[in-house]
XYZ file of C-alpha atoms in Angstrom:
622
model
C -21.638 32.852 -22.678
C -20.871 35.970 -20.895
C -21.542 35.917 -16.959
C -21.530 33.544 -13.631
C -24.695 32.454 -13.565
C -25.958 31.456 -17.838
C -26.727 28.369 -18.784
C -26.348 27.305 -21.998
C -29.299 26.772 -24.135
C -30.712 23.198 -24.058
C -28.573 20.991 -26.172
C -28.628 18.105 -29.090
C -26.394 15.199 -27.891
C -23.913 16.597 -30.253
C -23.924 20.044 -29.182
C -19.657 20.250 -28.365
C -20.681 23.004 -25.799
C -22.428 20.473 -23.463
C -22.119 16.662 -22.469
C -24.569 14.963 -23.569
C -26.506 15.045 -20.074
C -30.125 15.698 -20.227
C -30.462 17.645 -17.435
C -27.358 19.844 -17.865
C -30.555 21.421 -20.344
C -32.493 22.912 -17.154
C -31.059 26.140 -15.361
C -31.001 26.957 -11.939
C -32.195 30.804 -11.270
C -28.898 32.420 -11.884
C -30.445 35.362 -10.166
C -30.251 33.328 -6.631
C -27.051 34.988 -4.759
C -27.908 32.617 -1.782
C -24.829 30.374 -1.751
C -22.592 33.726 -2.669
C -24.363 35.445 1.082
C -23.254 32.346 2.651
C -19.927 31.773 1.319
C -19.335 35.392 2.585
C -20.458 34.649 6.276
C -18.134 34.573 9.162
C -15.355 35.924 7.302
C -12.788 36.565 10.170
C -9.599 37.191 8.108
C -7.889 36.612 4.484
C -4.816 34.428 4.045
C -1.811 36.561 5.799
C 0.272 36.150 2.811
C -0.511 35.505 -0.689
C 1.523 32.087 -1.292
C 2.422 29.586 0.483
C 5.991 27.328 0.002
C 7.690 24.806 1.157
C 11.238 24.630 2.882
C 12.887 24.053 -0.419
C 11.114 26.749 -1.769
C 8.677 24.925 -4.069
C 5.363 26.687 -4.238
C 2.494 24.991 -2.607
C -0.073 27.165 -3.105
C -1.073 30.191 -4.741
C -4.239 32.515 -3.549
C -3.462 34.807 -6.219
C -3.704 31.827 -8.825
C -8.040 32.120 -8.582
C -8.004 36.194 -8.966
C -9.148 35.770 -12.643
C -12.116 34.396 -11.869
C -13.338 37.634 -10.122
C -13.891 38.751 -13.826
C -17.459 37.566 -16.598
C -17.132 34.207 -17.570
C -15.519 33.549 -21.262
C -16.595 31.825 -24.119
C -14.009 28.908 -22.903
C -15.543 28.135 -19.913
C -19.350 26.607 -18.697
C -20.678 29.683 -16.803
C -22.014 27.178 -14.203
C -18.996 25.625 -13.344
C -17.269 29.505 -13.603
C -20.217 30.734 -11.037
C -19.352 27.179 -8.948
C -15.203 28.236 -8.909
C -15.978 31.647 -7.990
C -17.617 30.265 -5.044
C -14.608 27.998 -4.423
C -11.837 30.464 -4.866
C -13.172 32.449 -1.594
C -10.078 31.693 1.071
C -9.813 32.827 5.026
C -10.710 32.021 8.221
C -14.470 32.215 8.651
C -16.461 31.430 11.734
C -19.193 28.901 11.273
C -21.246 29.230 14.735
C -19.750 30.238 18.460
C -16.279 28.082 18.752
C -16.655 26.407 15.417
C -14.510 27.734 12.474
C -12.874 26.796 9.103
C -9.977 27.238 7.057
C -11.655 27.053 3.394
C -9.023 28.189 0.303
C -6.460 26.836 1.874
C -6.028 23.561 -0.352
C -9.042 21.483 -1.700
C -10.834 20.991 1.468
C -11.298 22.619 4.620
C -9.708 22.406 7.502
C -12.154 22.784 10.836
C -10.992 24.217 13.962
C -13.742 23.200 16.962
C -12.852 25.335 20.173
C -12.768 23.308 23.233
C -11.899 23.739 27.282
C -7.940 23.763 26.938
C -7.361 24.476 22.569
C -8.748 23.457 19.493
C -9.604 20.105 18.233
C -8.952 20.171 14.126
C -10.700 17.910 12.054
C -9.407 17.422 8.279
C -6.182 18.745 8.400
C -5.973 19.394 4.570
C -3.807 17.812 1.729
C -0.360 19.049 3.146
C 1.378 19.537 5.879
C 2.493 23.416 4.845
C -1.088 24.533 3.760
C -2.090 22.958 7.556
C 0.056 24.828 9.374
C -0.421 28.264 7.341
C -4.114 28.175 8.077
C -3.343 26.826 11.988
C -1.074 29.910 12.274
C -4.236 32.260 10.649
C -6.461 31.098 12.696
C -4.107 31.494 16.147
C -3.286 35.206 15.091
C -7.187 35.665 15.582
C -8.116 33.307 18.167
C -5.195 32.804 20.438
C -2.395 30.872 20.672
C -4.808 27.601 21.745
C -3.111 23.941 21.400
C -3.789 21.278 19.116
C -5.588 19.017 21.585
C -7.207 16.386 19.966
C -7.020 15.723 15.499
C -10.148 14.178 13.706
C -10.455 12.554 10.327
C -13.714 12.262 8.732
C -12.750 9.770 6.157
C -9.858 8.200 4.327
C -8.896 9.990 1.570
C -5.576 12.647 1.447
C -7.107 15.516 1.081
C -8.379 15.164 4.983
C -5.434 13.702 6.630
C -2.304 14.545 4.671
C -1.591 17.966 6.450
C -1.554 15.752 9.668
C 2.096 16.646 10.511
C 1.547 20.800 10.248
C -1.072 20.581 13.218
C 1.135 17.791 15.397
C 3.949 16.091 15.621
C 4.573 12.492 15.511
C 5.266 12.209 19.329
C 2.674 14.642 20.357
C 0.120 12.856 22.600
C -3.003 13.836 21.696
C -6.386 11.499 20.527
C -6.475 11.052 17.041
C -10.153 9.957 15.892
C -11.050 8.047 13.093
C -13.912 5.752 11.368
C -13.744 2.004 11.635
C -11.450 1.043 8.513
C -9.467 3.961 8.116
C -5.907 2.553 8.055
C -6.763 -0.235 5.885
C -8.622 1.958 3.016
C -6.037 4.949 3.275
C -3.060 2.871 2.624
C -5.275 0.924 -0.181
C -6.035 4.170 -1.724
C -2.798 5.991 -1.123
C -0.502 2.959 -1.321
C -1.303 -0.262 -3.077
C -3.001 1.565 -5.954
C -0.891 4.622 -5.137
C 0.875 5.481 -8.438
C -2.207 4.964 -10.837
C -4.620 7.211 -8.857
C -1.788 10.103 -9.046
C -1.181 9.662 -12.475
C -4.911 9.848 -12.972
C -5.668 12.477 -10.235
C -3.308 14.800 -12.169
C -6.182 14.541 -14.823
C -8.402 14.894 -12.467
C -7.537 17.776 -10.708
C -6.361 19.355 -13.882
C -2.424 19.896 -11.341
C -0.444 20.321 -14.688
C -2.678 22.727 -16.664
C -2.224 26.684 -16.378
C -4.629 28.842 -14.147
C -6.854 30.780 -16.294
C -9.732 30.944 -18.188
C -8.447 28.337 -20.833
C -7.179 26.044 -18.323
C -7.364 25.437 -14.559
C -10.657 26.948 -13.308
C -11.359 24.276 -10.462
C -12.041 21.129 -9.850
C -15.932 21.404 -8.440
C -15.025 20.658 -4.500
C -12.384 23.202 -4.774
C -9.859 25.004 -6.632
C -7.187 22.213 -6.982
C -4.725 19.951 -4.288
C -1.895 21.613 -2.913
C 1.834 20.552 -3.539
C 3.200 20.338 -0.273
C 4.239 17.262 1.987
C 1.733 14.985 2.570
C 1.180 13.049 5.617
C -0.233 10.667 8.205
C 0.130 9.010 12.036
C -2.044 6.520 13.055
C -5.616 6.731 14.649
C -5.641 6.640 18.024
C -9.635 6.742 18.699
C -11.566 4.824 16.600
C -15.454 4.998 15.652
C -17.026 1.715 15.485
C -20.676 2.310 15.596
C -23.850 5.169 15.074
C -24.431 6.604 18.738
C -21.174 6.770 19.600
C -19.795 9.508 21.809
C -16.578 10.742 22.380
C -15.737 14.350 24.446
C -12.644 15.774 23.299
C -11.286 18.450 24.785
C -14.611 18.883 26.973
C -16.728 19.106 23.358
C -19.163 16.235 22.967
C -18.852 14.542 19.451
C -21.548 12.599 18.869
C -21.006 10.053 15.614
C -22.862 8.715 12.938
C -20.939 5.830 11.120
C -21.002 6.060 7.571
C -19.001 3.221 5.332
C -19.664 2.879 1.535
C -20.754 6.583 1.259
C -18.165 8.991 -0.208
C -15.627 7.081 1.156
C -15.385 3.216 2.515
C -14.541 4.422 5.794
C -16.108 7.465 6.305
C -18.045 9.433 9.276
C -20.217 12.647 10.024
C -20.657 14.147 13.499
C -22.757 16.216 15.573
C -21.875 18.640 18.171
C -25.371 18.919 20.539
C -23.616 21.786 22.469
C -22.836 24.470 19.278
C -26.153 22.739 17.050
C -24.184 22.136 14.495
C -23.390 19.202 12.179
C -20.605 18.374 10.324
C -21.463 15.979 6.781
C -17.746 15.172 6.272
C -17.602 14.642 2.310
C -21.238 13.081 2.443
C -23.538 16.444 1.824
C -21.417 19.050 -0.340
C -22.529 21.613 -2.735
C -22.911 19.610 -6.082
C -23.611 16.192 -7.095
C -20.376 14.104 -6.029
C -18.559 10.945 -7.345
C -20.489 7.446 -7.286
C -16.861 6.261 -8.957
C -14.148 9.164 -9.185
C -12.257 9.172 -12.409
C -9.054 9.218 -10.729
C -10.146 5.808 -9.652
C -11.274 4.563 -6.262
C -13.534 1.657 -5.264
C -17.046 1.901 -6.788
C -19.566 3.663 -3.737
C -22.916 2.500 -2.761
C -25.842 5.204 -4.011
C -28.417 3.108 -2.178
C -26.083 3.219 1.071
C -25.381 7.271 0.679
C -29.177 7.971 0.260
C -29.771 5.812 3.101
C -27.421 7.099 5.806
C -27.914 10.886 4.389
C -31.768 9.891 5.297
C -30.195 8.708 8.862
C -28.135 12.025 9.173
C -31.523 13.939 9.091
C -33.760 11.670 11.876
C -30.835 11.742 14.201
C -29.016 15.241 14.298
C -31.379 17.485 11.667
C -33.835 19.343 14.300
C -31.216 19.765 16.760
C -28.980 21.692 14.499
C -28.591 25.693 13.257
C -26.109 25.191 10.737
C -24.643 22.194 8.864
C -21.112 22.080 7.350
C -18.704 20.073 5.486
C -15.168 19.362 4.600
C -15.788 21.166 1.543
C -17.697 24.288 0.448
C -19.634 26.322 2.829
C -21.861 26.072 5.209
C -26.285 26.029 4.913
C -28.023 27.768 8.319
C -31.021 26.989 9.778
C -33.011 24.346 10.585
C -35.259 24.524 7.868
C -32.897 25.415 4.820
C -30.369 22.697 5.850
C -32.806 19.914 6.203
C -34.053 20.559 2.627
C -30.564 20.806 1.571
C -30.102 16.849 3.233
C -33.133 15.876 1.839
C -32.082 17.048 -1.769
C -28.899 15.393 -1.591
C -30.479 12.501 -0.738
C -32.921 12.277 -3.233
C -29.936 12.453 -6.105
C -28.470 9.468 -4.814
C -31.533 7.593 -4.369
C -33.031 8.707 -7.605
C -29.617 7.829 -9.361
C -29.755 4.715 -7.810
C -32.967 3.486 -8.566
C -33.370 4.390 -12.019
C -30.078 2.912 -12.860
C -31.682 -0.229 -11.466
C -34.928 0.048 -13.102
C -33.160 0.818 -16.448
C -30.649 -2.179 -16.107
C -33.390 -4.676 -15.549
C -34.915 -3.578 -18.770
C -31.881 -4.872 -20.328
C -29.893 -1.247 -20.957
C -26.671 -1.110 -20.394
C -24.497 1.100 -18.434
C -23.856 3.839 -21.758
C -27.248 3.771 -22.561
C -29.188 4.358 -19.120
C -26.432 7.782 -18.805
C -28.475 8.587 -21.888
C -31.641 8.060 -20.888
C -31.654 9.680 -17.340
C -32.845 12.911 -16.155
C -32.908 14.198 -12.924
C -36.584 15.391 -11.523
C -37.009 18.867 -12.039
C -36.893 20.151 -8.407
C -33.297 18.316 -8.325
C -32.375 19.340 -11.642
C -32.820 23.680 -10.595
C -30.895 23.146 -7.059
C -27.212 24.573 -7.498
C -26.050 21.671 -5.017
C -27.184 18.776 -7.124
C -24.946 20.196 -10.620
C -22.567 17.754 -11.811
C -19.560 19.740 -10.696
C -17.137 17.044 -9.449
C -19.499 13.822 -10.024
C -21.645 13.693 -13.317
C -24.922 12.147 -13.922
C -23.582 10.572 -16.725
C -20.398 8.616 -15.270
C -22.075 7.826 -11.933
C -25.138 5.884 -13.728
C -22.206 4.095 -15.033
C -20.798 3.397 -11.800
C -24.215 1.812 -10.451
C -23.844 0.185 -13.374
C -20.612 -1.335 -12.445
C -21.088 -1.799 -9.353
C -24.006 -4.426 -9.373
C -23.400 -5.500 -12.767
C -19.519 -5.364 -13.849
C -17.594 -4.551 -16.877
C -19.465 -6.844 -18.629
C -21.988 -5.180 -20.604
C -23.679 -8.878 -21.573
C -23.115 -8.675 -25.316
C -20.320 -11.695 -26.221
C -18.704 -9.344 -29.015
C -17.503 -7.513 -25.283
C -15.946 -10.767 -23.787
C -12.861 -10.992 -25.738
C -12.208 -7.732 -27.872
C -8.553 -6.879 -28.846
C -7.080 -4.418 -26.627
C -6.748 -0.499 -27.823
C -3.738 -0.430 -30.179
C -4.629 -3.764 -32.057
C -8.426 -2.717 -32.077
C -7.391 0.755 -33.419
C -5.104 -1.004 -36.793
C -8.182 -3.290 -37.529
C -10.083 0.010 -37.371
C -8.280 2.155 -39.284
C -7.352 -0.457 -41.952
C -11.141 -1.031 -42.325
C -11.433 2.729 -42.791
C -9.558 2.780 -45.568
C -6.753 4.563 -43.697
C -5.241 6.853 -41.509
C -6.402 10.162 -43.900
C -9.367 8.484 -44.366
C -9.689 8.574 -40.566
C -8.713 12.115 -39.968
C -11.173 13.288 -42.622
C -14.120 11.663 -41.554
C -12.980 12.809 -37.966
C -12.475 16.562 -38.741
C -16.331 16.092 -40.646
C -17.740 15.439 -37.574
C -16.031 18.055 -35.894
C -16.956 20.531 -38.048
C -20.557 19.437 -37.853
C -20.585 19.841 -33.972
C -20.167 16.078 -33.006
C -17.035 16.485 -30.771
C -17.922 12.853 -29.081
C -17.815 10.776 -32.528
C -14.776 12.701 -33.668
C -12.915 11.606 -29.896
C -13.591 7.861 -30.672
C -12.613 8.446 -34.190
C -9.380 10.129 -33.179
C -8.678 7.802 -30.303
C -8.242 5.005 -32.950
C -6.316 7.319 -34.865
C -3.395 7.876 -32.322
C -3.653 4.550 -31.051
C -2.964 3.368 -34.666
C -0.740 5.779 -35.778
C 0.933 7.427 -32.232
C 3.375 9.267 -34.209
C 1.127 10.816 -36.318
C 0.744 14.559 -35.188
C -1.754 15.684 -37.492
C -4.097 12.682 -35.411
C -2.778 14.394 -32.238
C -3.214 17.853 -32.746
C -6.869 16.885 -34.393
C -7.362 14.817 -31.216
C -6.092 17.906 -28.963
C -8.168 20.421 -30.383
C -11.363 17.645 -29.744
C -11.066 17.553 -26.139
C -10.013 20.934 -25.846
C -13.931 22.266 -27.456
C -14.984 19.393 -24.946
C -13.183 20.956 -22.329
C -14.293 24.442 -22.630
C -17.798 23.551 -22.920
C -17.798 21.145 -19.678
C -20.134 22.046 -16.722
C -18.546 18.845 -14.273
C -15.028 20.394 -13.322
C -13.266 16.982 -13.673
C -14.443 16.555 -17.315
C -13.162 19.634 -18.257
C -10.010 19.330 -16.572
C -9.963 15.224 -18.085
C -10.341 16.740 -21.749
C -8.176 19.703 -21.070
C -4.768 17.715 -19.270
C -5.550 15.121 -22.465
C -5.050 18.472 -24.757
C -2.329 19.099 -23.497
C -0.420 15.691 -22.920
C -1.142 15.620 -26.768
C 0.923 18.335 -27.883
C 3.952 18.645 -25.206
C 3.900 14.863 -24.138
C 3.883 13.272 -20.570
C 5.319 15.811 -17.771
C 7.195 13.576 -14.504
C 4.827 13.009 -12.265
C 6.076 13.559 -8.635
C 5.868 10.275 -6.667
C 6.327 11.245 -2.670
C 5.280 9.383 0.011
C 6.018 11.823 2.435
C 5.332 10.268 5.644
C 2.828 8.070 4.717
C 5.317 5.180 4.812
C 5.825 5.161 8.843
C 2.524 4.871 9.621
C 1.715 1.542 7.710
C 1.611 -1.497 9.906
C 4.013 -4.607 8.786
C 1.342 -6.368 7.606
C 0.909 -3.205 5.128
C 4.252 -2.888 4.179
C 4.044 -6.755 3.230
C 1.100 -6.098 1.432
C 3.071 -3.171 -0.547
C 5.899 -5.902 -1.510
C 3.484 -8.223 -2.512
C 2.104 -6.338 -5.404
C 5.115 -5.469 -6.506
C 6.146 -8.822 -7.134
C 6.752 -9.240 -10.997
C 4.964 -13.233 -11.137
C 6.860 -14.231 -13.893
C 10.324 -13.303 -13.002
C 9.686 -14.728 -9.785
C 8.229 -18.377 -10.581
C 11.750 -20.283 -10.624
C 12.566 -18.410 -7.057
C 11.638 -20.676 -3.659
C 12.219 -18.691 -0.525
C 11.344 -17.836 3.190
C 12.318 -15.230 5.732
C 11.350 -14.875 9.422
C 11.338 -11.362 10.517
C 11.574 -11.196 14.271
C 10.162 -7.802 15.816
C 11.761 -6.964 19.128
C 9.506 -3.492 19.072
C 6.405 -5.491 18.630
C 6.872 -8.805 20.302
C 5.743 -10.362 16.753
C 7.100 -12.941 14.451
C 6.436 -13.057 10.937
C 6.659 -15.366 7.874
C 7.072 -14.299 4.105
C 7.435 -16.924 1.541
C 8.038 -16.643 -1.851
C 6.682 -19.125 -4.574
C 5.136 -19.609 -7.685
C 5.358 -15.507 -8.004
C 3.559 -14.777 -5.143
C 4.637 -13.316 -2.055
C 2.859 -14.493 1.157
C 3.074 -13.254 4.391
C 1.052 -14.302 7.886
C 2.329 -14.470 11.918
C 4.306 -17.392 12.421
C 6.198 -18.962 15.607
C 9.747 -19.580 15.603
C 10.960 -21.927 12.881
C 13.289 -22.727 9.781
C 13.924 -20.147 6.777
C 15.981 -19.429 4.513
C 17.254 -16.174 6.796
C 16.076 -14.883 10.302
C 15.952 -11.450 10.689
C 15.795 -10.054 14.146
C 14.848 -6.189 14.159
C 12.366 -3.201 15.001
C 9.622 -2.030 12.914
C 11.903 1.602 12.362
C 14.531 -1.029 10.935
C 12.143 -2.255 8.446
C 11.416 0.917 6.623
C 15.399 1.646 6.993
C 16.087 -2.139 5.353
C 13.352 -1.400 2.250
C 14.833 1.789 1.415
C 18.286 0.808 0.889
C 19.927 0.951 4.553
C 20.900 -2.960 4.302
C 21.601 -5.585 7.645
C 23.497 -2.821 9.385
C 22.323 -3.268 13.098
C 20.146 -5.483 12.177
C 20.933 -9.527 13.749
C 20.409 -12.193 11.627
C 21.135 -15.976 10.826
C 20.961 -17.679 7.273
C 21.657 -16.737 4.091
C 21.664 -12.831 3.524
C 21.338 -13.094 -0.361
C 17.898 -14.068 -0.205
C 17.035 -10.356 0.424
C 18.751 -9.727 -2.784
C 17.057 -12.260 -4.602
C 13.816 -10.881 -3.078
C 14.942 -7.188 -3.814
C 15.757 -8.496 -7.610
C 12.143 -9.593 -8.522
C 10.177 -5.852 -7.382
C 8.905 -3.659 -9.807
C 8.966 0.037 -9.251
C 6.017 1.483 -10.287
C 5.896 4.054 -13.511
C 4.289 7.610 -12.586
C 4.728 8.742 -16.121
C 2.611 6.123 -18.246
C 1.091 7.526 -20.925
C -2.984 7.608 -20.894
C -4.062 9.269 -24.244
C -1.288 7.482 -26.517
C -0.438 3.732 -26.469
């Protein structure tokens, strides 16, 4: 496995250098330096420095952390997914057409810059605020010292709002743009679910493992996220409907609504004036997530193919060049509408024969088995398994129309992991029982079997390190030998987790927190709420909002924490306050400057029965 462009030889469902994907066995021509010509294009400049840090001092980001990949891929890495980071590691400013350019290398995603009358209308503002403003400051030593005037987010997920604050400030008054939904999905995504997704997403994105050929090489869409500060002011602008138009900054946008693709709230957009078109996260350069495994809600296939086949009636013959918020650009007409009709075949052909499998009774595991991708698909470097997989996205159609229940009643009521993993073990005559038959199959090549084995080992025995380190050297051979960059970086974090234990996970919600409406931050208490320390507690408070002219009602009972507009009426307290205030009381500030009638210890009783989430729980031991 020497090279960027081999592919392994086709392999047995046990081979441990490939998952066991069908059409991982077909190569693309790993003689075609196409994507490398147009990664190239439009270079205007390298980054101006080689790291980038934050006020404290805490690196952010390294552009010398991807120079090893310049060099023949090793025996520890899938030369696919090697040939697919070299493309990624390319960072600078690079000019896409006349007044459109990007910031790619920067962070996981790009950041776009579109040139208007007066400045520059940026659309994706990366991860963090620092990597934002490094590449804003790049791109101003080359192009002028032009204004922010107008900030557009293609879809709610950090990685294309969270450098919001190094572009503008919070009291800068310019049109921020967004899809219908936006607020509601980001803070669902970012905030009610918050902690698990970052836990997992540091899996994921492989953010704890070393650079290098045995560890991080990328994550498919990118190298990795950034550390930095992350994020977000509220939408100003918002896209409602396909058709719409919108000039900013003297630049017509016109929009093409896209919910339930990549994202639930998500958008592409045309610019008729520059012929280009911008795919957001819908149209990248490899097969993306039906379900990511840092966890998100489950997309619609059927609804991606469809508005992908939408994206190509409406803007396709009237563009040059088509972009997104990740990888690099496709030019000319011809090239890019193959490209969009590619992608939009893998989602409709995953979709479908998911469908047609399902109603032949297979389940979920079994149709990822069974699959394999039409040839044509299965030799076009955009439609690898790089960040999504064939194999866990049939499972998400799977899921999504069908559940976790897999139909057979053994599934309805299993024990959970630890007590299933005793009853194993016991019945295998024992934890070195275990570990034998485990290292057997590893030996022999079956990495898979030998993970379940070794799952039930630690599970039963967590202690144990010879199950560990057996366990650890499993999904590191997985690891090595994985073409999707999130498996690899999945088995690899596991690996390590295994032998060093559970690192802190940083928990910062940066300034996410002042953008969420009150009905948000209610939301965000709500869930919090441990039910049964709070069944015996009966309470109400009226918060009074002087900033917003609104009342509001919270009630607590039976565990569960209810909140909805109200009029003026009895509780328990009355608080009378601004929105500002609230953040101030939830963080610890108390009732200073804050009026209020009633009893003041309901707050504490309130206070008493939250949970703080854990950002450390363990995922590979129970």
């Amino acid at each position: 496995m020497t090279g960027p462009g081999r592919i392994p030889a086709p392999a047995r469902p046990s081979d441990p250098e490939v998952p066991a994907v069908s059409t991982a066995d077909i190569a693309p021509d790993s003689a075609d330096r196409t994507d490398f010509e147009d990664a190239d294009r439009g270079l205007v400049a390298g980054p101006a420095k080689p790291r980038i840090t934050a006020e404290d001092g805490h690196l952010v980001w390294d552009f010398e952390a991807t120079a090893f990949l310049r060099g023949d891929c090793p025996d520890t890495a899938h030369p696919s997914l090697w040939r697919q980071s070299q493309l990624c590691a390319r960072a600078g400013l690079y000019e896409v057409t006349d007044g459109v350019y990007q910031l790619r290398g920067f962070d996981l995603s790009n950041m776009t810059l579109i040139e208007g009358e007066r400045g520059v209308v940026v659309v994706d503002p990366l991860v963090s605020e620092e990597c934002a403003a490094e590449g804003l400051a790049l791109y101003r030593a080359h192009r002028g010292d032009r204004p922010v005037t107008a900030v557009l987010f293609t879809h709610s997920h950090i990685d294309h709002f969270g450098g919001t604050l190094g572009v503008i400030g919070p009291d800068d008054d310019v049109p921020i743009v967004a899809p219908e939904g936006f607020m509601e999905h980001s803070v669902a995504e970012n905030v009610y679910a918050g902690t698990a997704m970052l836990r997992r997403g540091v899996y994921h994105t492989g953010a704890e493992l070393e650079p290098g050929p045995r560890g991080l090489i990328g994550v498919g869409l990118g190298f990795t996220a950034s550390r930095g500060r992350a994020g977000l002011l509220r939408p100003t602008v918002e896209i409602t409907r396909t058709g719409q138009e919108e000039h900013l900054d003297g630049v017509l946008f016109r929009f093409q609504l896209t919910p339930d693709t990549e994202a639930p709230s998500e958008l592409n957009f045309h610019l008729p004036q520059r012929r280009a078109l911008c795919m957001a996260e819908n149209a990248t350069h490899n097969l993306h997530n039906i379900l990511t495994l840092r966890g998100a809600l489950v997309r619609d296939a059927r609804v991606w193919s469809r508005c992908l086949t939408e994206a190509i009636d409406l803007f396709a013959a009237d563009s040059d060049v088509v972009f997104a918020s990740h990888h690099w650009p496709t030019w000319g007409t011809e090239r890019l509408t193959t490209f969009l009709s590619e992608q939009r075949d893998l989602y409709g052909y995953l979709h479908d024969q998911t469908l047609r499998l399902l109603n032949q009774g297979h389940t979920g595991i079994e149709i990822a088995e069974l699959i394999e991708l039409p040839p044509r698909l299965a030799h076009a470097w955009h439609a690898r398994g790089y960040y999504g997989s064939v194999s866990h996205n049939v499972k998400a159609i799977y899921q999504r129309y069908m559940g976790w229940y897999d139909g057979h009643p053994a599934s309805l009521w299993e024990h959970p992991p630890t007590a299933s993993a005793e009853r194993y073990v016991a019945c295998m005559g024992g934890l070195d029982q275990v570990l034998a038959k485990a290292r057997s199959y590893l030996d022999a090549g079956d990495l898979r079997f030998a993970a379940q084995l070794l799952k039930h080992a630690t599970f039963a025995a967590p202690d144990d390190t010879r199950a560990k380190e057996l366990l650890a050297e499993t999904f590191e051979r997985l690891g090595h030998g994985a073409e999707c960059g999130t498996w690899r970086n999945n088995y690899l974090m596991a690996a390590q987790e295994l032998r060093t234990g559970v690192r802190p996970t940083p928990i910062t919600a940066g300034s996410m927190a002042a953008a969420l409406s009150v009905e948000q931050v209610f939301d965000s208490l709500a869930i919090r709420v441990n039910g049964p320390k709070a069944w015996d507690h009966s309470l109400t408070v009226l918060w009074r909002f002087t900033d917003l002219d609104r009342t509001y009602r919270t009630s607590l009972r039976n565990g569960v924490l209810v909140h909805r507009p109200a009029a003026d009426g009895s509780a328990d307290l009355t608080l009378v306050l601004t929105e500002p205030q609230l953040m101030g009381l939830l963080i610890g500030h108390g009732l200073d400057g804050i009026d209020h009638t009633g009893d003041p210890t309901v707050l504490t009783t309130l206070m008493s029965v939250l949970d703080e989430p854990d950002p450390g729980f363990a995922i590979v031991t129970p």
